[in-house]
Coordinates of C-alpha atoms and ligand atoms in Angstrom, one line a residue:
M25 CA 22.0 -33.7 -136.5
P26 CA 18.6 -34.5 -135.1
S27 CA 18.0 -34.2 -131.2
N28 CA 17.2 -36.0 -129.1
K29 CA 15.7 -34.1 -126.5
P30 CA 12.0 -35.8 -126.7
T31 CA 8.5 -33.6 -128.3
L32 CA 4.9 -33.1 -127.5
E33 CA 4.4 -36.5 -129.3
D34 CA 6.5 -38.3 -127.3
A35 CA 4.5 -37.4 -124.9
H36 CA 1.0 -38.2 -126.6
K37 CA 2.8 -42.0 -127.5
K38 CA 3.3 -42.5 -123.6
I39 CA 0.4 -41.4 -122.4
K40 CA -1.7 -43.6 -124.9
E41 CA 0.7 -46.9 -124.2
E42 CA -0.5 -45.8 -121.4
L43 CA -4.3 -45.5 -121.5
N44 CA -4.0 -49.3 -123.6
K45 CA -2.4 -50.7 -119.8
L46 CA -5.3 -49.3 -118.4
I47 CA -8.1 -50.7 -120.4
E48 CA -6.4 -54.5 -121.0
S49 CA -5.3 -54.8 -117.8
H50 CA -9.2 -54.6 -117.1
R51 CA -8.5 -51.1 -115.3
I52 CA -10.7 -48.7 -117.1
E53 CA -13.6 -49.3 -119.9
H54 CA -14.4 -47.4 -122.7
D55 CA -17.5 -45.5 -121.4
V56 CA -17.5 -42.1 -119.9
F57 CA -15.3 -42.7 -116.9
Y58 CA -12.1 -42.4 -120.2
Q59 CA -13.6 -39.8 -122.6
A60 CA -13.2 -38.1 -118.8
L61 CA -9.4 -39.7 -118.6
E62 CA -8.6 -39.6 -122.4
E63 CA -9.5 -35.6 -122.1
V64 CA -6.9 -34.8 -118.8
L65 CA -4.2 -36.5 -119.8
F66 CA -4.0 -35.7 -123.2
S67 CA -3.4 -32.1 -122.9
I68 CA -2.0 -32.6 -119.7
A69 CA 1.1 -33.8 -122.2
P70 CA 3.0 -31.0 -122.4
L71 CA 3.6 -31.6 -118.3
Y72 CA 4.9 -34.9 -118.2
L73 CA 7.6 -32.8 -120.8
A74 CA 8.8 -30.9 -119.7
D75 CA 9.3 -32.7 -116.0
E76 CA 9.3 -36.5 -116.1
K77 CA 8.4 -36.8 -112.6
Y78 CA 5.3 -37.9 -113.8
A79 CA 6.4 -41.0 -115.3
K80 CA 8.6 -41.7 -113.0
H81 CA 6.4 -41.7 -110.3
N82 CA 3.7 -44.0 -112.2
I83 CA 1.3 -40.9 -111.4
I84 CA -1.1 -41.4 -114.6
R85 CA -1.7 -45.2 -113.5
R86 CA -1.6 -43.7 -109.9
L87 CA -4.7 -41.4 -110.2
A88 CA -6.7 -43.5 -112.9
N89 CA -7.7 -45.8 -110.1
P90 CA -10.1 -44.5 -107.5
D91 CA -8.7 -45.8 -103.1
R92 CA -12.3 -47.5 -103.5
I93 CA -15.2 -48.5 -105.0
I94 CA -18.1 -49.0 -102.2
K95 CA -21.4 -50.5 -104.0
F96 CA -24.0 -51.0 -101.5
K97 CA -27.5 -52.3 -101.8
V98 CA -31.0 -50.3 -101.0
E99 CA -34.1 -51.9 -99.5
W100 CA -36.8 -49.9 -99.0
M101 CA -40.7 -49.5 -99.1
N102 CA -43.2 -47.9 -102.1
D103 CA -46.3 -46.3 -101.0
K104 CA -48.5 -49.4 -102.0
N105 CA -45.7 -52.4 -99.5
E106 CA -44.0 -52.8 -102.6
I107 CA -40.8 -53.5 -101.2
R108 CA -37.8 -52.0 -104.4
V109 CA -34.0 -52.1 -104.3
N110 CA -31.7 -50.4 -105.8
T111 CA -27.7 -50.5 -106.1
G112 CA -26.4 -47.6 -103.8
Y113 CA -22.2 -46.7 -104.8
R114 CA -20.1 -43.4 -103.4
V115 CA -16.8 -43.3 -105.5
Q116 CA -13.8 -42.2 -102.6
F117 CA -11.1 -41.4 -105.8
N118 CA -8.4 -39.8 -104.7
N119 CA -7.7 -37.8 -100.9
S120 CA -4.3 -36.3 -101.3
L121 CA -6.0 -32.7 -100.8
G122 CA -8.1 -33.5 -98.9
P123 CA -12.0 -35.1 -96.8
Y124 CA -13.1 -37.2 -100.1
K125 CA -15.2 -34.7 -101.2
G126 CA -18.6 -35.0 -104.1
G127 CA -22.1 -35.5 -104.8
L128 CA -24.2 -38.1 -105.4
R129 CA -25.9 -38.0 -108.0
F130 CA -29.4 -39.9 -107.9
H131 CA -31.0 -41.3 -111.3
P132 CA -31.9 -44.5 -113.8
S133 CA -28.7 -43.4 -115.7
V134 CA -25.9 -44.1 -112.5
N135 CA -23.7 -46.3 -112.8
E136 CA -19.7 -46.6 -112.1
G137 CA -18.7 -45.5 -115.4
I138 CA -20.9 -42.8 -114.5
L139 CA -18.9 -42.4 -110.8
K140 CA -16.2 -42.4 -111.3
F141 CA -16.0 -39.7 -114.5
L142 CA -17.6 -37.5 -112.4
G143 CA -15.3 -38.4 -108.6
F144 CA -12.5 -38.6 -111.7
E145 CA -13.3 -34.3 -111.5
Q146 CA -13.6 -33.7 -108.9
I147 CA -10.7 -34.7 -108.1
L148 CA -8.6 -32.1 -110.0
K149 CA -12.5 -30.1 -110.1
N150 CA -10.8 -29.3 -105.7
A151 CA -7.9 -28.4 -106.7
L152 CA -8.4 -25.6 -108.6
T153 CA -10.3 -24.5 -105.7
G154 CA -7.4 -23.9 -104.9
L155 CA -9.5 -25.1 -100.6
P156 CA -8.1 -28.1 -99.2
I157 CA -10.3 -31.0 -100.5
G158 CA -10.1 -34.4 -101.7
G159 CA -12.2 -36.0 -104.7
G160 CA -15.3 -38.7 -104.5
K161 CA -18.8 -39.2 -106.1
G162 CA -21.8 -41.0 -105.2
G163 CA -25.3 -42.2 -106.1
S164 CA -27.8 -44.8 -107.5
D165 CA -30.2 -45.9 -110.2
F166 CA -33.2 -44.7 -108.2
D167 CA -35.6 -42.1 -110.0
P168 CA -37.3 -39.3 -107.4
K169 CA -39.1 -38.6 -110.6
G170 CA -42.9 -39.4 -109.5
K171 CA -42.3 -40.6 -106.7
S172 CA -43.8 -39.0 -103.4
D173 CA -42.3 -37.4 -100.4
F174 CA -42.6 -39.8 -98.6
E175 CA -41.0 -42.6 -101.3
V176 CA -37.7 -40.7 -101.0
M177 CA -37.4 -40.3 -97.6
K178 CA -38.1 -43.7 -97.3
F179 CA -34.8 -44.4 -100.1
C180 CA -32.7 -41.5 -98.6
T181 CA -33.1 -42.7 -95.5
S182 CA -32.8 -46.6 -96.3
F183 CA -29.7 -45.8 -98.1
M184 CA -27.7 -43.9 -94.8
R185 CA -28.2 -46.5 -92.9
E186 CA -25.5 -48.5 -95.8
L187 CA -23.1 -45.1 -96.3
H188 CA -22.9 -43.6 -92.6
K189 CA -20.2 -46.1 -92.0
Y190 CA -18.3 -44.8 -95.1
I191 CA -18.6 -40.8 -94.3
G192 CA -17.2 -38.5 -91.9
P193 CA -16.6 -34.8 -91.7
R194 CA -13.2 -35.4 -92.3
M195 CA -13.4 -38.2 -94.4
D196 CA -15.3 -37.8 -96.4
V197 CA -18.0 -35.0 -97.5
P198 CA -20.8 -35.7 -100.3
A199 CA -22.9 -33.6 -101.5
G200 CA -26.1 -32.5 -104.2
D201 CA -26.2 -33.0 -107.9
I202 CA -28.7 -34.7 -110.4
G203 CA -31.9 -35.6 -108.2
V204 CA -29.9 -35.2 -105.1
G205 CA -31.2 -31.3 -103.2
A206 CA -32.0 -30.1 -100.8
R207 CA -35.3 -32.6 -100.1
E208 CA -33.5 -35.4 -100.0
I209 CA -29.7 -33.8 -99.1
G210 CA -32.2 -32.6 -95.5
Y211 CA -33.3 -36.5 -95.7
L212 CA -29.8 -38.2 -95.7
F213 CA -28.8 -35.6 -93.1
A214 CA -31.8 -36.8 -90.7
E215 CA -30.7 -40.6 -91.5
Y216 CA -27.3 -39.8 -90.5
K217 CA -27.8 -37.8 -87.1
R218 CA -30.4 -40.7 -86.0
I219 CA -27.5 -42.9 -86.6
T220 CA -24.1 -41.8 -85.4
T221 CA -25.7 -39.4 -83.0
T222 CA -23.4 -37.1 -83.8
F223 CA -24.4 -33.0 -85.5
D224 CA -21.5 -32.8 -87.8
G225 CA -20.8 -31.4 -91.3
V226 CA -21.5 -35.1 -92.4
L227 CA -23.5 -33.6 -95.8
T228 CA -23.5 -30.0 -97.5
G229 CA -26.2 -28.6 -99.2
K230 CA -28.6 -28.4 -96.2
P231 CA -31.5 -27.0 -96.1
L232 CA -30.5 -24.0 -94.2
F233 CA -32.6 -23.9 -90.9
F234 CA -30.0 -26.8 -90.1
G235 CA -26.4 -26.2 -91.4
G236 CA -26.5 -25.6 -94.6
S237 CA -25.4 -22.0 -95.7
L238 CA -26.6 -18.9 -97.4
G239 CA -25.7 -19.2 -100.7
R240 CA -25.4 -22.8 -101.3
T241 CA -27.7 -23.4 -103.7
E242 CA -26.8 -20.1 -106.1
A243 CA -23.8 -21.4 -105.9
T244 CA -22.8 -23.7 -108.8
G245 CA -24.9 -21.0 -111.0
Y246 CA -23.4 -17.6 -110.2
G247 CA -20.5 -18.9 -109.6
V248 CA -21.1 -20.9 -113.7
V249 CA -21.1 -16.4 -114.1
Y250 CA -18.4 -15.3 -112.8
F251 CA -16.1 -17.4 -114.2
T252 CA -17.7 -16.4 -117.2
E253 CA -17.5 -12.6 -116.3
A254 CA -13.6 -13.5 -115.4
M255 CA -12.8 -15.0 -118.6
L256 CA -14.1 -12.7 -120.9
E257 CA -12.5 -9.8 -119.1
T258 CA -9.3 -11.2 -119.5
E259 CA -9.9 -12.7 -123.2
K260 CA -10.8 -8.9 -123.7
K261 CA -14.3 -9.1 -125.3
E262 CA -17.2 -7.3 -124.6
G263 CA -18.7 -8.7 -120.7
L264 CA -22.3 -9.9 -120.4
E265 CA -24.6 -6.6 -120.3
G266 CA -27.7 -6.4 -123.0
K267 CA -26.3 -9.9 -124.4
T268 CA -28.0 -12.7 -125.9
C269 CA -27.8 -16.5 -123.5
T270 CA -28.4 -19.6 -124.0
V271 CA -28.9 -22.2 -121.6
S272 CA -29.1 -25.8 -120.7
G273 CA -31.0 -27.9 -118.1
A274 CA -34.2 -26.8 -115.3
G275 CA -32.8 -26.9 -112.3
N276 CA -30.8 -25.6 -110.3
V277 CA -27.1 -25.4 -111.7
A278 CA -29.6 -24.0 -114.5
L279 CA -31.5 -21.3 -113.1
Y280 CA -29.3 -19.4 -110.8
T281 CA -27.5 -19.0 -114.1
I282 CA -30.0 -17.1 -116.0
E283 CA -30.8 -16.0 -112.1
K284 CA -27.2 -14.1 -112.6
L285 CA -27.4 -13.0 -116.1
Y286 CA -30.6 -11.0 -114.9
Q287 CA -29.3 -10.1 -112.6
Q288 CA -26.0 -8.9 -114.8
G289 CA -28.4 -7.2 -117.2
A290 CA -27.7 -10.5 -119.4
I291 CA -30.8 -12.2 -121.8
P292 CA -31.0 -16.0 -120.8
V293 CA -33.4 -17.2 -123.5
T294 CA -34.1 -20.9 -123.4
C295 CA -34.2 -23.6 -120.7
T296 CA -34.1 -26.8 -122.0
D297 CA -36.0 -31.3 -119.5
S298 CA -35.1 -34.4 -120.1
K299 CA -38.4 -33.1 -122.3
G300 CA -38.3 -30.5 -124.4
T301 CA -36.6 -26.8 -124.8
I302 CA -38.1 -23.6 -123.9
Y303 CA -37.7 -20.4 -126.4
D304 CA -38.7 -17.0 -125.2
A305 CA -36.9 -14.7 -127.1
R306 CA -38.2 -12.1 -123.8
G307 CA -36.4 -14.0 -121.3
V308 CA -36.7 -17.4 -119.9
D309 CA -39.3 -16.1 -116.9
L310 CA -37.7 -17.4 -113.9
E311 CA -40.2 -17.0 -110.9
Y312 CA -42.1 -19.8 -113.0
L313 CA -39.3 -22.1 -113.9
K314 CA -38.8 -22.5 -110.0
D315 CA -41.6 -22.9 -109.1
L316 CA -42.3 -25.0 -112.0
K317 CA -39.9 -26.9 -111.3
F318 CA -38.5 -26.7 -107.4
N319 CA -41.7 -27.0 -106.2
R320 CA -43.6 -28.9 -108.5
R321 CA -40.9 -30.8 -109.9
G322 CA -44.0 -30.5 -113.6
S323 CA -42.5 -30.6 -117.3
L324 CA -41.1 -27.2 -119.1
E325 CA -44.6 -27.9 -122.3
E326 CA -46.8 -26.3 -119.2
Y327 CA -44.5 -23.1 -119.3
V328 CA -46.5 -22.5 -122.5
S329 CA -50.2 -22.2 -121.4
K330 CA -48.9 -19.4 -119.1
H331 CA -46.4 -18.0 -122.0
P332 CA -47.7 -18.6 -125.7
E333 CA -45.7 -16.9 -127.1
A334 CA -42.5 -18.5 -126.5
I335 CA -42.2 -21.4 -128.3
Y336 CA -41.5 -25.3 -127.1
I337 CA -39.8 -27.6 -129.4
P338 CA -40.2 -31.1 -128.2
V339 CA -36.5 -33.9 -128.5
S340 CA -38.6 -35.2 -131.4
E341 CA -38.1 -32.7 -133.4
Y342 CA -34.3 -31.6 -132.0
P343 CA -31.5 -31.7 -135.2
E344 CA -31.0 -34.9 -135.9
G345 CA -27.0 -35.6 -134.1
G346 CA -28.2 -32.0 -132.6
H347 CA -29.9 -30.1 -129.4
A348 CA -32.0 -27.2 -130.6
V349 CA -31.3 -25.3 -127.9
W350 CA -28.1 -25.0 -129.5
N351 CA -29.3 -22.9 -132.7
I352 CA -30.1 -19.7 -131.3
E353 CA -28.6 -17.6 -132.0
T354 CA -26.9 -16.4 -128.4
Y355 CA -24.2 -14.5 -127.1
A356 CA -23.1 -16.8 -124.4
A357 CA -23.7 -20.7 -124.4
F358 CA -24.3 -22.3 -121.2
P359 CA -24.6 -26.8 -121.2
C360 CA -25.9 -27.4 -117.6
S361 CA -28.0 -30.3 -117.3
T362 CA -26.2 -33.4 -118.5
Q363 CA -23.1 -35.4 -119.6
N364 CA -22.3 -34.8 -124.2
E365 CA -24.9 -32.5 -123.8
L366 CA -23.3 -30.7 -126.8
T367 CA -22.5 -32.3 -129.6
E368 CA -20.2 -31.5 -132.7
I369 CA -23.8 -31.0 -134.5
D370 CA -24.3 -28.1 -132.1
A371 CA -20.6 -26.8 -132.1
K372 CA -20.9 -25.9 -135.2
N373 CA -25.0 -24.9 -135.0
L374 CA -22.6 -22.5 -132.5
I375 CA -20.9 -21.2 -134.9
K376 CA -22.5 -20.2 -137.6
N377 CA -25.3 -18.7 -134.7
G378 CA -22.3 -15.8 -133.7
C379 CA -22.1 -18.4 -130.3
V380 CA -18.1 -15.8 -128.3
S381 CA -18.6 -17.4 -125.3
V382 CA -19.5 -21.4 -124.9
T383 CA -19.5 -21.8 -120.5
E384 CA -19.7 -26.1 -118.5
G385 CA -22.0 -26.1 -115.8
A386 CA -22.5 -29.7 -115.9
N387 CA -19.8 -31.8 -116.1
M388 CA -19.1 -32.9 -119.6
P389 CA -21.2 -31.5 -121.2
S390 CA -19.5 -31.0 -124.9
T391 CA -19.1 -34.0 -126.6
P392 CA -14.8 -33.8 -127.7
E393 CA -15.7 -33.9 -131.1
A394 CA -17.6 -30.2 -129.4
M395 CA -14.9 -29.2 -127.8
E396 CA -13.0 -29.5 -130.7
T397 CA -14.8 -27.6 -132.5
L398 CA -15.5 -24.6 -130.6
L399 CA -11.8 -24.1 -129.6
T400 CA -10.6 -24.8 -133.5
N401 CA -12.2 -21.8 -134.4
K402 CA -11.1 -20.3 -130.9
V403 CA -14.9 -19.3 -129.4
C404 CA -14.1 -18.9 -125.7
F405 CA -14.3 -22.3 -123.5
G406 CA -14.7 -22.2 -119.8
P407 CA -13.9 -26.1 -119.1
A408 CA -16.3 -28.3 -116.5
K409 CA -13.7 -28.4 -113.7
A410 CA -12.9 -24.6 -113.7
A411 CA -16.7 -23.4 -114.1
N412 CA -19.2 -25.0 -112.1
A413 CA -16.6 -25.0 -109.6
G414 CA -18.3 -22.5 -107.4
G415 CA -21.3 -25.2 -105.4
V416 CA -17.8 -27.6 -104.8
A417 CA -15.7 -23.7 -102.9
V418 CA -19.3 -23.4 -101.4
S419 CA -20.0 -26.3 -100.1
N420 CA -16.3 -26.2 -98.1
F421 CA -17.2 -23.1 -96.5
E422 CA -20.4 -24.6 -95.2
M423 CA -18.3 -27.5 -93.6
S424 CA -15.3 -24.5 -92.4
Q425 CA -19.7 -22.4 -90.8
N426 CA -20.0 -26.2 -89.3
A427 CA -16.7 -26.5 -87.8
S428 CA -16.8 -22.7 -86.5
M429 CA -20.2 -23.1 -84.9
L430 CA -20.4 -19.8 -87.5
K431 CA -22.7 -17.9 -90.2
W432 CA -21.6 -16.1 -92.7
T433 CA -24.2 -13.9 -94.2
F434 CA -25.4 -14.4 -97.8
E435 CA -22.9 -11.2 -99.4
E436 CA -19.7 -12.6 -97.6
V437 CA -20.4 -16.2 -99.1
D438 CA -20.9 -15.1 -102.0
A439 CA -18.2 -12.5 -102.4
K440 CA -15.9 -15.6 -102.1
L441 CA -17.9 -16.7 -104.1
K442 CA -16.9 -14.1 -107.1
T443 CA -12.9 -13.6 -105.8
T444 CA -12.4 -17.3 -106.1
M445 CA -14.2 -17.6 -109.3
Y446 CA -12.0 -15.2 -111.0
D447 CA -8.9 -16.7 -109.6
I448 CA -9.9 -19.7 -110.8
C449 CA -9.9 -18.7 -114.0
Q450 CA -6.6 -15.9 -114.3
N451 CA -4.3 -19.5 -112.7
I452 CA -5.6 -21.4 -115.3
A453 CA -5.2 -18.5 -118.1
D454 CA -1.7 -18.1 -116.6
T455 CA -0.9 -22.5 -117.0
A456 CA -1.9 -22.0 -120.4
K457 CA 0.3 -19.7 -121.0
E458 CA 3.1 -21.2 -119.0
Y459 CA 2.9 -24.5 -121.4
G460 CA 2.6 -22.7 -124.5
V461 CA -1.2 -22.7 -125.0
E462 CA -2.1 -19.4 -124.5
G463 CA -6.2 -18.9 -124.6
N464 CA -7.1 -22.7 -124.0
Y465 CA -8.4 -23.1 -121.0
V466 CA -9.1 -26.7 -120.9
D467 CA -5.9 -27.5 -121.0
G468 CA -5.0 -25.0 -118.6
A469 CA -7.2 -26.7 -115.6
N470 CA -6.6 -29.7 -116.4
I471 CA -2.6 -29.5 -116.0
A472 CA -2.7 -26.9 -112.8
G473 CA -5.1 -29.8 -111.0
F474 CA -3.0 -32.0 -111.9
K475 CA -0.2 -30.8 -111.3
K476 CA -1.3 -30.0 -107.4
V477 CA -2.8 -33.9 -107.2
A478 CA 0.2 -35.4 -108.4
D479 CA 3.2 -33.0 -106.7
V480 CA 2.0 -33.5 -103.2
M481 CA 1.1 -37.5 -104.3
I482 CA 4.9 -37.5 -105.1
A483 CA 5.9 -35.6 -101.4
E484 CA 3.7 -38.6 -99.7
G485 CA 5.3 -41.2 -101.3
I486 CA 3.9 -45.3 -101.3
Ligands
NDP24 P1 -30.9 -31.6 -111.6 O1 -31.2 -32.6 -111.3 O2 -31.2 -29.5 -110.9 O3 -31.3 -30.6 -112.9 C1 -30.9 -31.2 -114.0 C2 -31.9 -31.1 -114.4 O4 -30.9 -32.1 -116.6 C3 -32.8 -31.2 -114.8 O5 -34.2 -30.3 -115.8 C4 -33.5 -32.4 -115.9 O6 -34.2 -32.7 -117.0 C5 -32.0 -32.3 -117.4 N1 -31.5 -33.4 -117.6 C6 -30.7 -34.4 -117.3 N2 -30.6 -35.4 -117.3 C7 -30.7 -36.1 -118.8 C8 -30.9 -36.4 -119.9 N3 -30.7 -37.7 -119.7 N4 -30.8 -35.9 -121.0 C9 -32.0 -34.6 -120.8 N5 -31.1 -33.6 -118.9 C10 -32.3 -34.4 -118.8 O7 -29.4 -31.5 -111.2 P2 -28.2 -29.6 -111.2 O8 -28.8 -29.0 -111.3 O9 -27.7 -30.1 -110.1 O10 -27.5 -30.6 -111.7 C11 -26.9 -30.6 -113.3 C12 -26.2 -30.9 -114.1 O11 -25.2 -29.6 -113.1 C13 -24.7 -32.2 -113.6 O12 -24.2 -32.0 -114.3 C14 -24.0 -32.5 -112.0 O13 -23.1 -33.2 -112.4 C15 -23.7 -31.1 -112.5 N6 -23.2 -30.3 -111.7 C16 -24.0 -29.5 -110.3 C17 -23.3 -28.8 -108.6 C18 -24.9 -28.6 -108.2 O14 -24.4 -28.2 -107.3 N7 -26.0 -29.3 -108.3 C19 -22.5 -28.4 -109.0 C20 -21.6 -29.3 -110.0 C21 -21.8 -30.1 -111.6 P3 -35.6 -32.8 -116.1 O15 -37.1 -31.9 -115.4 O16 -36.5 -33.7 -117.2 O17 -35.2 -34.0 -114.9

């Protein structure tokens, strides 16, 4: 007699119906937010099936809708005394576990869909850290590239003039992201202080000399490498020592991933920016890159004038549908620049070139097809919401230090970061095993993060 017990296919069908309803009701569009939502919801099907309370409490619909989206006009004056107008956003997605927490992105591509995707991912990422923080994200379509320090300061001041109404150390604590580093956080924090006359932990990633935490700048990149080591150890693969690694990006996450790789004895041979890729087979020159990107904000093109033996590949010469950086022999790959930067073609090239592990430093850098290809081919895959959670974890340490008026040493922060990353890895490996998808860190992370938030939402009621 056929069993009436619902199957995993039934759960998938139900989830698909929910997603269609969200689209029909114009709650979501077919964009990067949909991509993130679809990935998470399909992977939590075993949980949905194991306990009907999640369907009963309508958790999918409730979690897919941000608590609120704040959108505002930012007027500022450039160096030629011309008035400029940009749009600012803060998506306060979910505060079930603690104050909204997530970065600010300043980039011309910023729109509501991108910030909803990042905010949604942030809820689950923050849950995985085990720390009391909810999820949010914000930013602006302002492009800091090519602007003088004075122009960036004027923009940040105007941006905070509006944002300060919606944030607070117990309410919403923004941090940096693409285009927002210590310089921008410094300007933003100073304006918050001027307006509110309070000196509190309302932003993280602050410069060291006014409330920042040692180790915060390095945290995301260092955490990505700690996570990879934990994952390789759990999967009984060789560690990173002596191995050639490929990294994309040349910003905060990429350069500190490269730094930690060197500290662990690996050889990082690549980096990329929006214009091209550097391949330096002897290992990239990190000190030069830090000066080029952090101090001079220059282009990677310049690298070859100092290191003529390195190869520079401009974007125009990338393989069709792919990226040069993923077509180089590697043991472990680290996509650390932006969303959807690793395609199915790239995934196939990585496999062909002997890649054993891929760890996402950026948020959602792999397309769904790339991820599927890597998982099917048994490449160890560390998803962003787990692997890059080190940044937000150390942001939380910064909040703790601000609240207690204490300062921890770099070694203390780094040791806590390492423990956090190993704990996250263990937790998601165990969860994957418990729900019948052993070795799948994507499903493990999604289920563990979703369950934590959903259980609190159910306990709180409506
Ligand atoms: P940065 O602004 O410091 O660096 C971003 C790098 O990526 C730059 O090298 C930039 O090139 C490149 N890049 C950005 N957009 C594109 C694009 N559309 N195409 C090609 N290259 C691009 O950002 P972060 O290093 O802070 O962030 C990188 C990623 O990591 C993002 O996905 C972010 O959300 C994620 N992340 C960051 C955390 C943090 O603590 N900073 C925490 C967790 C996740 P160029 O130099 O030419 O501008």
